[in-house]
Amino acid sequence: MRLLPLAPGRPRHLPSCSPALLLLVLGGCLGVFGVAAGTRRPNVVLLLTDDQDEVLGGMTPLKKTKALIGEMGMTFSSAYVPSALCCPSRASILTGKYPHNHHVVNNTLEGNCSSKSWQKIQEPNTFPAILRSMCGYQTFFAGKYLNEYGAPDAGGLEHVPLGWSYWYALEKNSKYYNYTLSINGKARKHGENYSVDYLTDVLANVSLDFLDYKSNFEPFFMMIATPAPHSPWTAAPQYQKAFQNVFAPRNKNFNIHGTNKHWLIRQAKTPMTNSSIQFLDNAFRKRWQTLLSVDDLVEKLVKRLEFTGELNNTYIFYTSDNGYHTGQFSLPIDKRQLYEFDIKVPLLVRGPGIKPNQTSKMLVANIDLGPTILDIAGYDLNKTQMDGMSLLPILRGASNLTWRSDVLVEYQGEGRNVTDPTCPSLSPGVSQCFPDCVCEDAYNNTYACVRTMSALWNLQYCEFDDQEVFVEVYNLTADPDQITNIAKTIDPELLGKMNYRLMMLQSCSGPTCRTPGVFDPGYRFDPRLMFSNRGSVRTRRFSKHLL
């Protein structure tokens, strides 16, 4: 199957022109890799998995990926997402913004997931749109976009977001068979024949086709978003017997009661039922099995880039939209929680100027991916309103680098104010409930956290917007499994600093999201920042009427 771009040849807004005119058109994207230097700007590939954890061994099955990307470049050991849920996190990747700035708060249209509002306000300012319109990049997307993409109220499959030359997007949420793709705005249905329909392999094939048929005169950006390891965890036939002796990790916070935690965690039944444990162990194995096809995709992609002579001029990023848990604090399976297993993700990068076998402990977040890729393209980041920071200095091994000490994590709970008919004894508003009435989410599972890492501190401070106004604080140096909530025993002065910084980050936008945290050497207290004219921090962040 030959790929056809949305507009053949050069993107519609870039005329065929002389090198001198091209310099004028792309003037905002020259940088150190510019046309003036006589070298084509680097290509970029972003590989995004769905629900792949880092804390519970999510990278273990990906031996080829670790060898071809991690060992050939840099692995980030402290990479986080600003929201542990698919749609808000993916929106943060695309926009470089925290959820309170892109306003995607959950996986529903009402939560702004692929809504008309998102399409009108945010999509024109995503980093792929900038790459295409301002930098002359060919842009290719294949896989899961946003959870409500393709919904009739969101423009259906005919809608192709601004910024994409080639568009192969999955309708709605992750599947492996029996799905529909939007191919440049036209629907194509797939069935359940492994050889032609298994989605991870389909994504691999169309990606290789793109590398064969793309223009050789402009740099390219590829974003490949696999369904794995998201449910329904359907592995390729050849991998369905893998990992038969593997079980979910029995770490210190596995199958224990969430004492002194938010009410949603406290409601989990401990110990878990045998059926729940059997279910989560099976899910854990199947998740790993689905990742083996992702490993094959990465190998095929790297080999093709090497064959075409593009590999040495291509940055390859590998990451996930959020983490996952399997039995921690007696919650069977899901994400959405504030703990490390849900908010921490893999991040591996290789490319020009990155030394092999590097590990960075710098605190990074997925809001940094957009600024980094634009920086690679030579775009002036001051022209964006992105909240993130470019990772390029870290990737190039810059010394004496000033970097952040904290990132924001925020989530607005999802649930309707009605009682779950399968769990009538529970209060209204819960959702994602299992047969034994352990619920993973609720409409007031709404929180904001500061995740802090500095030379002296490794902390997490979280506040809930509920009747309890509950606070959770963890010292991850002493308690990496986040078992003990120290909110009532921590130094009040330290608690006050964390509360202040949380208010600052909840109301930040663009450059103010990158100001020094309270544990940065350059931090200076400015009480005027607490009374900005942008309105109440709490009300603005937790409003149920953000759109």
PDB file of N, CA and C in Angstrom, residues 52 221 260 285 302 306 311 381 488 504:
ATOM      1  N   GLN A  52       2.114   2.142  29.635  1.00  0.00           N
ATOM      2  CA  GLN A  52       3.312   1.367  29.980  1.00  0.00           C
ATOM      3  C   GLN A  52       3.993   1.967  31.205  1.00  0.00           C
ATOM      4  N   PHE A 221       9.140  14.318  10.682  1.00  0.00           N
ATOM      5  CA  PHE A 221       8.767  13.954  12.051  1.00  0.00           C
ATOM      6  C   PHE A 221       7.733  12.842  11.980  1.00  0.00           C
ATOM      7  N   ASN A 260      -4.066   5.957  55.903  1.00  0.00           N
ATOM      8  CA  ASN A 260      -3.757   7.393  55.886  1.00  0.00           C
ATOM      9  C   ASN A 260      -3.695   7.968  54.472  1.00  0.00           C
ATOM     10  N   ARG A 285       0.835 -10.381  32.715  1.00  0.00           N
ATOM     11  CA  ARG A 285       1.491 -11.197  31.700  1.00  0.00           C
ATOM     12  C   ARG A 285       1.088 -10.768  30.291  1.00  0.00           C
ATOM     13  N   VAL A 302      14.273   1.021  13.227  1.00  0.00           N
ATOM     14  CA  VAL A 302      15.684   1.392  13.310  1.00  0.00           C
ATOM     15  C   VAL A 302      16.464   0.804  12.137  1.00  0.00           C
ATOM     16  N   GLU A 306      18.441   2.884   9.223  1.00  0.00           N
ATOM     17  CA  GLU A 306      19.854   2.609   8.938  1.00  0.00           C
ATOM     18  C   GLU A 306      20.051   2.276   7.458  1.00  0.00           C
ATOM     19  N   LEU A 311      19.536   7.122   9.825  1.00  0.00           N
ATOM     20  CA  LEU A 311      19.610   6.872  11.266  1.00  0.00           C
ATOM     21  C   LEU A 311      20.505   7.861  11.996  1.00  0.00           C
ATOM     22  N   LEU A 381      11.880  28.901  20.845  1.00  0.00           N
ATOM     23  CA  LEU A 381      10.881  28.490  21.834  1.00  0.00           C
ATOM     24  C   LEU A 381      10.203  29.673  22.498  1.00  0.00           C
ATOM     25  N   LYS A 488       1.017  14.815  58.539  1.00  0.00           N
ATOM     26  CA  LYS A 488       0.762  15.300  59.893  1.00  0.00           C
ATOM     27  C   LYS A 488       2.016  15.355  60.757  1.00  0.00           C
ATOM     28  N   MET A 504       1.506  28.126  43.054  1.00  0.00           N
ATOM     29  CA  MET A 504       2.183  28.790  41.947  1.00  0.00           C
ATOM     30  C   MET A 504       2.077  27.966  40.663  1.00  0.00           C
TER      31      MET A 504
END
